[in-house]
Short mmCIF file of C-alpha atoms and ligand atoms in Angstrom, two decimals:
data_model
loop_
_atom_site.label_atom_id
_atom_site.label_comp_id
_atom_site.label_asym_id
_atom_site.label_seq_id
_atom_site.Cartn_x
_atom_site.Cartn_y
_atom_site.Cartn_z
CA MET A 1 0.00 0.00 0.00
CA LYS A 2 1.34 3.43 -1.03
CA THR A 3 2.06 5.76 1.88
CA PHE A 4 2.17 9.51 1.46
CA PHE A 5 3.51 10.57 4.86
CA PRO A 6 6.19 7.92 5.49
CA LYS A 7 8.12 10.12 7.93
CA ILE A 8 5.14 10.89 10.17
CA ASN A 9 3.96 8.56 12.93
CA LYS A 10 0.63 8.75 14.73
CA ILE A 11 0.49 12.07 16.59
CA ALA A 12 0.46 11.43 20.34
CA TYR A 13 -0.44 13.53 23.37
CA GLU A 14 2.82 14.36 25.18
CA GLY A 15 1.60 17.11 27.52
CA PRO A 16 2.41 20.81 28.02
CA ASP A 17 6.16 20.30 28.57
CA SER A 18 6.77 18.43 25.32
CA ARG A 19 9.03 20.17 22.80
CA ASN A 20 8.10 17.77 20.01
CA PRO A 21 6.43 19.80 17.21
CA LEU A 22 4.60 16.65 16.09
CA ALA A 23 2.86 16.00 19.42
CA PHE A 24 -0.19 17.38 21.20
CA LYS A 25 0.49 19.55 24.24
CA HIS A 26 -3.15 19.96 25.33
CA TYR A 27 -5.38 17.78 23.14
CA ASP A 28 -5.62 14.50 25.00
CA PRO A 29 -8.54 12.82 23.17
CA ASP A 30 -9.68 10.53 25.98
CA ALA A 31 -9.17 12.97 28.88
CA MET A 32 -12.43 13.89 30.62
CA VAL A 33 -13.51 17.54 30.78
CA ALA A 34 -16.92 18.58 32.12
CA GLY A 35 -18.37 15.08 31.87
CA LYS A 36 -17.23 14.17 28.35
CA THR A 37 -13.98 13.25 26.65
CA MET A 38 -12.15 15.99 24.74
CA ARG A 39 -12.75 14.05 21.55
CA GLU A 40 -16.53 14.05 22.21
CA HIS A 41 -16.58 17.78 22.95
CA LEU A 42 -14.42 18.93 20.08
CA ARG A 43 -15.37 16.63 17.18
CA PHE A 44 -12.47 17.85 15.03
CA SER A 45 -12.76 17.68 11.26
CA VAL A 46 -10.32 18.23 8.39
CA ALA A 47 -11.44 20.34 5.40
CA TYR A 48 -10.56 18.35 2.29
CA TRP A 49 -10.41 21.43 0.03
CA HIS A 50 -7.65 23.18 1.96
CA THR A 51 -5.68 20.32 3.43
CA MET A 52 -5.67 17.90 0.51
CA LYS A 53 -6.39 20.18 -2.45
CA GLY A 54 -4.89 23.51 -1.38
CA THR A 55 -2.12 24.52 -3.75
CA GLY A 56 -0.94 27.76 -2.15
CA ALA A 57 -2.20 29.71 -5.18
CA ASP A 58 -3.04 33.39 -4.67
CA PRO A 59 -4.08 36.19 -7.08
CA PHE A 60 -0.38 36.78 -7.87
CA GLY A 61 0.76 33.28 -8.63
CA GLY A 62 -0.30 29.70 -9.23
CA GLY A 63 0.26 26.70 -7.03
CA SER A 64 3.37 26.57 -4.85
CA LEU A 65 2.67 23.45 -2.80
CA LEU A 66 3.65 20.24 -4.60
CA ARG A 67 1.72 17.28 -3.23
CA PRO A 68 2.78 13.68 -3.92
CA TRP A 69 -0.87 12.59 -4.11
CA ASP A 70 -1.47 15.00 -6.98
CA ALA A 71 1.33 13.67 -9.19
CA SER A 72 -0.60 11.50 -11.66
CA GLU A 73 -1.53 12.85 -15.11
CA ASP A 74 -4.78 10.89 -14.92
CA PRO A 75 -7.34 12.89 -12.89
CA MET A 76 -9.09 9.82 -11.49
CA THR A 77 -5.81 8.24 -10.36
CA ALA A 78 -4.92 11.57 -8.72
CA ALA A 79 -8.37 11.67 -7.06
CA GLU A 80 -7.93 8.15 -5.67
CA ASP A 81 -4.39 8.87 -4.48
CA THR A 82 -5.65 12.06 -2.81
CA LEU A 83 -8.38 10.16 -0.99
CA ARG A 84 -5.93 7.53 0.26
CA ALA A 85 -3.51 10.24 1.35
CA ALA A 86 -6.40 12.02 3.11
CA PHE A 87 -7.31 8.97 5.17
CA GLU A 88 -3.65 8.39 6.05
CA PHE A 89 -3.52 12.03 7.20
CA PHE A 90 -6.77 11.84 9.23
CA THR A 91 -5.65 8.61 10.91
CA LYS A 92 -2.16 9.82 11.79
CA LEU A 93 -3.54 13.13 13.06
CA GLY A 94 -6.27 11.39 15.06
CA VAL A 95 -9.34 13.34 13.92
CA ASP A 96 -12.70 11.60 13.73
CA TYR A 97 -14.27 13.63 10.91
CA TYR A 98 -13.71 15.17 7.49
CA CYS A 99 -15.69 17.45 5.13
CA PHE A 100 -15.66 17.87 1.35
CA HIS A 101 -17.26 19.53 -1.69
CA ASP A 102 -18.20 17.31 -4.63
CA ARG A 103 -15.48 18.80 -6.84
CA ASP A 104 -12.81 18.36 -4.15
CA ILE A 105 -12.99 14.60 -4.18
CA ALA A 106 -13.72 13.90 -7.86
CA PRO A 107 -13.00 15.73 -11.14
CA GLU A 108 -15.61 17.93 -12.83
CA GLY A 109 -16.08 15.83 -16.01
CA ASP A 110 -17.28 17.09 -19.42
CA THR A 111 -20.94 16.53 -18.57
CA LEU A 112 -22.98 16.23 -15.38
CA ALA A 113 -23.42 12.49 -16.06
CA GLU A 114 -19.66 12.03 -16.34
CA ALA A 115 -19.01 14.04 -13.17
CA ASN A 116 -21.57 11.86 -11.35
CA ARG A 117 -19.86 8.67 -12.59
CA TYR A 118 -16.53 9.97 -11.25
CA LEU A 119 -18.18 10.79 -7.95
CA ASP A 120 -19.70 7.34 -7.64
CA ARG A 121 -16.30 5.70 -8.11
CA ILE A 122 -14.63 7.93 -5.55
CA THR A 123 -17.41 7.75 -2.99
CA ALA A 124 -17.33 3.95 -3.15
CA LEU A 125 -13.65 4.16 -2.17
CA ALA A 126 -14.46 6.77 0.52
CA GLY A 127 -17.03 4.35 1.98
CA THR A 128 -14.42 1.59 2.16
CA LEU A 129 -11.83 3.89 3.75
CA GLN A 130 -14.39 5.19 6.29
CA ALA A 131 -15.28 1.61 7.24
CA ASP A 132 -11.58 0.63 7.50
CA THR A 133 -10.60 3.59 9.70
CA GLY A 134 -13.79 4.56 11.60
CA ILE A 135 -13.43 8.13 10.31
CA LYS A 136 -16.79 9.76 9.58
CA LEU A 137 -18.16 12.44 7.32
CA LEU A 138 -19.09 15.55 9.35
CA TRP A 139 -20.62 17.20 6.30
CA ASN A 140 -20.43 17.44 2.58
CA THR A 141 -21.59 20.10 0.16
CA ALA A 142 -21.77 20.99 -3.52
CA ASN A 143 -19.27 23.37 -5.06
CA LEU A 144 -21.62 25.86 -6.75
CA PHE A 145 -19.03 28.61 -7.19
CA SER A 146 -15.79 27.51 -8.93
CA HIS A 147 -17.02 26.66 -12.43
CA ARG A 148 -17.56 29.59 -14.81
CA ARG A 149 -21.24 28.64 -15.17
CA PHE A 150 -21.75 29.86 -11.59
CA SER A 151 -20.22 33.31 -12.12
CA ASN A 152 -23.59 34.92 -11.35
CA GLY A 153 -24.62 32.54 -8.62
CA ALA A 154 -26.36 29.19 -8.46
CA ALA A 155 -29.79 29.21 -6.75
CA THR A 156 -29.85 33.00 -7.29
CA ASN A 157 -28.59 32.93 -10.88
CA PRO A 158 -30.75 34.92 -13.32
CA ASP A 159 -30.71 31.89 -15.68
CA VAL A 160 -32.90 28.97 -14.57
CA ALA A 161 -30.73 26.51 -16.56
CA ILE A 162 -27.87 27.29 -14.20
CA THR A 163 -30.11 27.01 -11.14
CA ALA A 164 -31.14 23.60 -12.54
CA TYR A 165 -27.49 22.53 -12.81
CA ALA A 166 -26.95 23.59 -9.20
CA GLY A 167 -30.03 21.64 -8.13
CA ALA A 168 -28.67 18.54 -9.86
CA GLN A 169 -25.37 18.89 -7.99
CA VAL A 170 -27.10 19.35 -4.64
CA LYS A 171 -29.31 16.31 -5.32
CA LYS A 172 -26.25 14.20 -6.04
CA MET A 173 -24.43 15.46 -2.95
CA LEU A 174 -27.41 14.78 -0.68
CA GLU A 175 -27.48 11.22 -1.99
CA THR A 176 -23.70 10.93 -1.61
CA GLY A 177 -23.82 12.29 1.94
CA HIS A 178 -26.64 9.91 2.77
CA ALA A 179 -24.66 6.94 1.39
CA LEU A 180 -21.58 7.94 3.42
CA GLY A 181 -23.53 8.59 6.63
CA ALA A 182 -22.90 12.36 6.66
CA GLU A 183 -24.04 13.90 9.94
CA ASN A 184 -24.83 17.30 8.35
CA TYR A 185 -25.16 18.97 4.96
CA VAL A 186 -23.80 22.51 4.49
CA PHE A 187 -24.92 25.34 2.25
CA TRP A 188 -22.32 28.04 2.04
CA GLY A 189 -23.59 30.81 -0.25
CA GLY A 190 -20.77 30.63 -2.81
CA ARG A 191 -21.70 33.34 -5.29
CA GLU A 192 -25.25 33.82 -3.96
CA GLY A 193 -25.15 37.61 -3.78
CA TYR A 194 -24.64 40.49 -6.14
CA ALA A 195 -22.17 43.03 -7.45
CA THR A 196 -24.60 45.77 -8.51
CA LEU A 197 -28.30 46.43 -7.98
CA LEU A 198 -28.41 47.96 -11.48
CA ASN A 199 -28.96 44.48 -12.92
CA THR A 200 -30.22 42.60 -9.85
CA ASP A 201 -33.77 41.80 -8.74
CA MET A 202 -32.93 41.16 -5.09
CA LYS A 203 -36.45 40.12 -4.08
CA ARG A 204 -36.63 37.53 -6.85
CA GLU A 205 -33.16 36.16 -6.07
CA LEU A 206 -33.99 35.73 -2.37
CA ASP A 207 -37.28 34.01 -3.26
CA HIS A 208 -35.33 31.65 -5.54
CA LEU A 209 -32.79 30.87 -2.83
CA ALA A 210 -35.58 29.96 -0.40
CA ARG A 211 -37.38 27.85 -3.02
CA PHE A 212 -34.12 26.00 -3.75
CA LEU A 213 -33.52 25.27 -0.04
CA HIS A 214 -37.07 23.95 0.34
CA MET A 215 -36.39 21.60 -2.60
CA ALA A 216 -33.27 20.34 -0.82
CA VAL A 217 -35.28 19.70 2.35
CA ASP A 218 -37.90 17.81 0.32
CA HIS A 219 -35.29 15.68 -1.41
CA ALA A 220 -33.55 14.85 1.86
CA ARG A 221 -36.88 13.71 3.26
CA ALA A 222 -37.63 11.64 0.13
CA ILE A 223 -34.35 9.71 0.33
CA GLY A 224 -34.41 9.34 4.13
CA PHE A 225 -31.43 11.62 4.85
CA THR A 226 -31.78 12.77 8.45
CA GLY A 227 -28.57 14.78 8.85
CA GLN A 228 -28.75 18.40 9.98
CA PHE A 229 -28.96 21.10 7.29
CA LEU A 230 -26.61 24.02 7.94
CA ILE A 231 -26.20 27.46 6.38
CA GLU A 232 -22.79 29.09 6.67
CA PRO A 233 -23.02 32.89 6.78
CA LYS A 234 -20.44 35.11 5.09
CA PRO A 235 -20.83 38.83 4.35
CA LYS A 236 -18.66 39.30 1.24
CA GLU A 237 -16.24 37.39 -0.98
CA PRO A 238 -16.64 36.22 -3.64
CA THR A 239 -19.54 38.61 -4.29
CA LYS A 240 -19.49 42.16 -3.00
CA HIS A 241 -22.67 41.52 -1.02
CA GLN A 242 -23.42 37.92 0.00
CA TYR A 243 -27.06 37.22 0.88
CA ASP A 244 -26.13 35.05 3.89
CA PHE A 245 -24.38 38.04 5.47
CA ASP A 246 -24.18 36.99 9.13
CA SER A 247 -26.06 34.97 11.76
CA ALA A 248 -28.74 37.60 12.30
CA THR A 249 -29.41 38.00 8.57
CA VAL A 250 -29.63 34.25 7.99
CA ILE A 251 -31.95 33.76 10.96
CA GLY A 252 -34.28 36.46 9.58
CA PHE A 253 -34.20 34.83 6.14
CA LEU A 254 -34.96 31.36 7.56
CA ARG A 255 -37.87 32.78 9.57
CA GLN A 256 -39.27 34.74 6.64
CA TYR A 257 -39.25 31.73 4.32
CA ASP A 258 -40.47 29.12 6.80
CA LEU A 259 -37.15 27.26 6.89
CA LEU A 260 -36.35 27.65 10.61
CA ASP A 261 -37.32 24.06 11.46
CA HIS A 262 -34.95 22.60 8.91
CA PHE A 263 -31.74 24.58 9.25
CA LYS A 264 -29.11 25.51 11.77
CA LEU A 265 -25.98 27.61 11.25
CA ASN A 266 -22.37 26.72 10.59
CA ILE A 267 -20.40 29.65 11.98
CA GLU A 268 -16.95 30.38 10.58
CA ALA A 269 -14.64 32.64 12.59
CA ASN A 270 -13.16 34.52 9.63
CA HIS A 271 -16.63 35.08 8.13
CA ALA A 272 -17.86 36.62 11.38
CA THR A 273 -14.90 38.98 11.49
CA LEU A 274 -15.42 39.98 7.83
CA ALA A 275 -18.94 41.00 8.92
CA ALA A 276 -17.31 43.25 11.56
CA HIS A 277 -18.42 40.89 14.34
CA SER A 278 -16.31 38.87 16.69
CA PHE A 279 -16.42 35.08 16.25
CA GLU A 280 -18.17 34.79 19.60
CA HIS A 281 -20.78 37.36 18.58
CA ASP A 282 -21.99 35.29 15.65
CA LEU A 283 -21.77 32.07 17.67
CA THR A 284 -23.85 33.65 20.42
CA MET A 285 -26.43 35.08 18.01
CA ALA A 286 -26.91 31.59 16.54
CA SER A 287 -26.87 29.91 19.94
CA ILE A 288 -29.46 32.12 21.69
CA ASN A 289 -31.81 31.34 18.81
CA GLY A 290 -31.23 27.59 19.25
CA LEU A 291 -29.51 27.51 15.86
CA LEU A 292 -25.79 26.96 16.48
CA GLY A 293 -25.15 23.70 14.63
CA SER A 294 -21.46 23.56 13.72
CA VAL A 295 -18.28 25.61 13.45
CA ASP A 296 -15.67 26.30 10.78
CA ALA A 297 -12.66 26.90 13.00
CA ASN A 298 -10.11 29.32 11.58
CA ARG A 299 -9.10 32.95 11.97
CA GLY A 300 -8.48 36.02 9.86
CA ASP A 301 -5.69 38.57 10.02
CA LEU A 302 -6.36 41.89 11.73
CA LEU A 303 -4.43 43.77 9.08
CA LEU A 304 -5.92 42.09 6.01
CA GLY A 305 -9.48 42.60 4.85
CA TRP A 306 -10.14 39.24 3.24
CA ASP A 307 -10.84 35.62 4.14
CA THR A 308 -7.31 34.45 4.96
CA ASP A 309 -8.54 31.15 6.48
CA GLN A 310 -5.58 30.84 8.85
CA PHE A 311 -5.37 28.06 11.39
CA PRO A 312 -6.85 29.08 14.74
CA THR A 313 -4.10 29.81 17.25
CA ASP A 314 -5.75 32.62 19.20
CA LEU A 315 -6.40 31.36 22.74
CA TYR A 316 -8.88 34.11 23.62
CA SER A 317 -10.96 33.39 20.55
CA ALA A 318 -10.97 29.63 21.17
CA LEU A 319 -11.87 30.20 24.83
CA TYR A 320 -14.78 32.50 23.99
CA ALA A 321 -16.01 30.05 21.34
CA MET A 322 -15.83 27.11 23.72
CA LEU A 323 -17.75 29.09 26.36
CA VAL A 324 -20.65 29.50 23.92
CA ILE A 325 -20.47 25.86 22.84
CA LEU A 326 -20.32 24.50 26.40
CA GLU A 327 -23.06 26.83 27.61
CA GLN A 328 -25.42 25.44 24.96
CA GLY A 329 -24.49 21.85 25.88
CA GLY A 330 -22.28 21.06 22.88
CA LEU A 331 -22.61 21.08 19.11
CA GLY A 332 -24.87 18.02 18.70
CA SER A 333 -24.18 16.54 15.28
CA GLY A 334 -21.84 19.44 14.44
CA GLY A 335 -18.12 19.73 15.03
CA LEU A 336 -15.05 21.93 14.73
CA ASN A 337 -14.02 21.82 11.10
CA PHE A 338 -10.64 23.35 10.28
CA ASP A 339 -11.62 25.43 7.26
CA ALA A 340 -8.03 26.66 7.26
CA LYS A 341 -4.99 26.57 5.04
CA VAL A 342 -1.24 26.65 5.46
CA ARG A 343 0.65 29.59 3.94
CA ARG A 344 1.96 29.67 0.37
CA ASP A 345 5.49 28.91 1.57
CA ALA A 346 4.57 26.06 3.93
CA PHE A 347 6.30 23.65 1.58
CA ASP A 348 6.87 20.71 3.94
CA LEU A 349 4.29 17.97 4.30
CA GLU A 350 4.82 18.09 8.05
CA ASP A 351 3.54 21.70 8.01
CA LEU A 352 0.05 20.29 7.42
CA PHE A 353 0.32 18.25 10.61
CA ILE A 354 1.87 21.08 12.60
CA ALA A 355 -0.92 23.47 11.55
CA HIS A 356 -3.69 21.08 12.60
CA ILE A 357 -1.91 20.18 15.85
CA GLY A 358 -1.80 23.91 16.68
CA GLY A 359 -5.51 24.33 15.97
CA MET A 360 -6.44 21.25 17.98
CA ASP A 361 -4.29 22.26 20.95
CA THR A 362 -5.72 25.78 20.86
CA PHE A 363 -9.30 24.53 21.07
CA ALA A 364 -8.39 21.87 23.64
CA TYR A 365 -6.88 24.59 25.83
CA GLY A 366 -9.92 26.81 25.25
CA LEU A 367 -12.16 23.89 26.26
CA LYS A 368 -10.26 23.26 29.50
CA VAL A 369 -10.31 26.93 30.52
CA ALA A 370 -13.95 27.40 29.50
CA ALA A 371 -14.94 24.37 31.58
CA ARG A 372 -13.18 25.81 34.65
CA LEU A 373 -14.77 29.24 34.19
CA ILE A 374 -18.19 27.62 33.94
CA GLU A 375 -17.56 25.29 36.87
CA ASP A 376 -16.54 28.25 39.02
CA GLY A 377 -19.60 30.15 37.84
CA VAL A 378 -17.46 33.23 37.14
CA LEU A 379 -19.38 34.75 34.25
CA THR A 380 -22.78 33.29 35.12
CA ASP A 381 -22.57 34.96 38.54
CA VAL A 382 -21.54 38.27 37.02
CA ARG A 383 -24.34 38.18 34.46
CA ARG A 384 -26.95 37.06 37.00
CA LYS A 385 -26.08 39.88 39.38
CA ARG A 386 -25.89 42.44 36.58
CA TYR A 387 -29.52 41.82 35.61
CA ALA A 388 -30.82 41.14 39.15
CA SER A 389 -33.03 44.24 39.09
CA PHE A 390 -35.20 42.36 36.58
CA ASP A 391 -35.67 39.38 38.91
CA SER A 392 -38.30 40.98 41.14
CA GLY A 393 -40.43 44.06 41.54
CA LEU A 394 -40.50 46.50 38.64
CA GLY A 395 -38.06 44.44 36.52
CA ALA A 396 -40.07 41.22 36.84
CA GLU A 397 -43.26 43.11 35.97
CA PHE A 398 -41.48 44.60 32.95
CA GLU A 399 -40.30 41.19 31.69
CA ALA A 400 -43.76 39.73 32.15
CA GLY A 401 -45.16 42.43 29.86
CA ARG A 402 -47.38 43.89 32.58
CA LEU A 403 -46.09 47.47 32.39
CA SER A 404 -46.78 50.46 30.15
CA LEU A 405 -44.62 53.49 29.43
CA ALA A 406 -46.83 55.39 31.89
CA ASP A 407 -45.84 52.88 34.63
CA LEU A 408 -42.17 53.48 33.81
CA GLU A 409 -42.76 57.21 34.03
CA ASN A 410 -44.50 56.92 37.41
CA TYR A 411 -41.69 54.76 38.78
CA THR A 412 -39.08 57.28 37.67
CA LEU A 413 -41.01 60.26 39.05
CA GLU A 414 -41.28 58.50 42.41
CA ASN A 415 -37.74 57.08 42.62
CA GLY A 416 -35.62 59.80 41.04
CA GLU A 417 -32.22 59.42 39.40
CA PRO A 418 -30.94 55.80 39.28
CA ILE A 419 -27.40 55.03 40.53
CA PRO A 420 -25.34 53.57 37.61
CA VAL A 421 -23.32 50.40 38.31
CA SER A 422 -19.85 49.55 36.97
CA GLY A 423 -19.72 46.91 34.22
CA LYS A 424 -16.38 45.68 35.66
CA GLN A 425 -15.05 44.87 32.19
CA GLU A 426 -11.44 45.53 33.20
CA LEU A 427 -11.77 43.19 36.16
CA LEU A 428 -13.34 40.48 34.00
CA GLU A 429 -10.55 40.78 31.43
CA ASN A 430 -8.00 40.31 34.21
CA ILE A 431 -9.87 37.27 35.50
CA ILE A 432 -9.94 35.76 32.01
CA ASN A 433 -6.17 36.23 31.77
CA GLN A 434 -5.70 34.65 35.17
CA TYR A 435 -7.68 31.57 34.08
CA LEU A 436 -5.91 31.43 30.70
CA ILE A 437 -2.43 31.62 32.21
CA GLY A 438 -3.37 29.09 34.84
CA GLY A 439 -4.30 26.61 32.09
C1 LIG B 501 -15.69 29.72 1.92
C2 LIG B 501 -15.98 28.64 2.87
C3 LIG B 501 -16.36 27.33 2.28
C4 LIG B 501 -17.42 26.62 3.03
C5 LIG B 501 -17.89 25.35 2.35
O1 LIG B 501 -15.36 30.92 2.49
O2 LIG B 501 -15.88 28.83 4.07
O3 LIG B 501 -15.22 26.57 2.16
O4 LIG B 501 -17.01 26.28 4.32
O5 LIG B 501 -18.38 25.58 1.09
CO1 LIG B 502 -16.19 27.59 5.72
#
C-alpha cells in the first residue's frame, strides 16, 4: 500500500512540557472535561479542500505546494491517491471527521453524467476507507461557485438553466452524503449575492434561494437523509454583497421563508470577522436562537481585509467560542471543522500536521479553561447579578409584559435618578487572563 507521509507517525499527546512539534500539548482525546472526553466535545474535522487540495495559489501566482498525491496525469488516479492520502492524514492526526465539496474529491467531467460517474467511483472508495478507519463524514456540500457557469450565482442565478445545474449537484451530494452517513449537509452561499443592484432583482433572487432550499429539504426527506442542514453565513467574498451576510441575517431569512425548522448555522470565525463581528458574537447570536449547529474553526488577520482562512491559534478566541459551545451543551451533530490553510510557503508535508496540531491544541486549551470558568460560575454569577433588578419588583413586571410606558414614568417620578453600576469589564478581562495563564 502506497504511503504519502512515510516520515510521520501517529500524533500522540505528550503534555504541556513536550518540545516535540509533532505531538499534542493539550489535546488528550480521551481525557475527561466537564463530563465528556475531549474528543466528544471537540469533534475535530479536516477540510478536504484546503488540506488535501490547497495549492498555495493566490491572485499573484499559481500553485506553490507540490503534493505527492497530486502527481498522476490521470485525474481519477490523482483523485484516488488524494483520498488515500487524506485517510492516512486523518488517521495519523487522530481526527474523527472530514468534510468535502463534490469537486474536491472527484473531477468535474465534461458533462454532469460524467461528473456523477466519477463521484460514484470515488465515494465507493471513501465508503471503504471510512469503514476501515472509523473516520466519519461531518458534512459534505456541492461546489456551486468555482465553475464559470456559476459566475452569477447558483440558486440565485438569473438563468434557470444554471439554477437547474446547481439543483442537480445538490441532489447528487445529498445522496452521496446519505450513502456515506454524513451527519450534516452545508450550504455556504458561494456566489449567492450580487455586485450591482443595477442588474439585480434582489427580491426575486432571495425568493429563488428559499425555493431552492425547500427543494433540498424535500429531497432529503424523500431519500431518508436525516442529517442536519446548515447554512454558513459570510458577508462578502466572492460577491461584494453575499445574501447570507451573518447569523442575524440568515436567521431572519430562515424565519421569513419558513425554513427555521430545517436549518441551523455553521459559523466560521473569519466570516464573522469579515462582517465586523467577533467570532463569539456570531456564535452567540446563533446559539441564543437555538440555531448553532457547527463551526468552521479558523481565523483572519487583523491587518488584512479578506478571508485568509488561517489556522486558529488565538487562545482568547478559542476560549470565547468554547464558552458559547459548552453553555449550549455542545454542538450536537456538528463539530469543529478546520476550514483553514497553510501559507503559500509552507512547503513541507509536516507543516500540514503542525498546523492542525496547533488548531487542535488551541481549542483543547480553550475547552479546558472554558470548563473551569463555567464550573466556578465566574461569568454566570456576574451576568446574573448584573440583571438582578429584573428578577423581582418592577423588573419582573417589565419582563412579564405587565407594564406600560406610563408605569415606567411613574416609577421614575417616584424614585428619582438611578445610581449607575460599573460593568467591571477591566476586572473580567483580568480574571480571564488569570484563568488562561493558569491553564
Ligand atoms: C468559503 C468557505 C467554504 C465553506 C464550504 O469561504 O468557508 O469553504 O465552508 O463551502
Ligand atoms: Co467555511
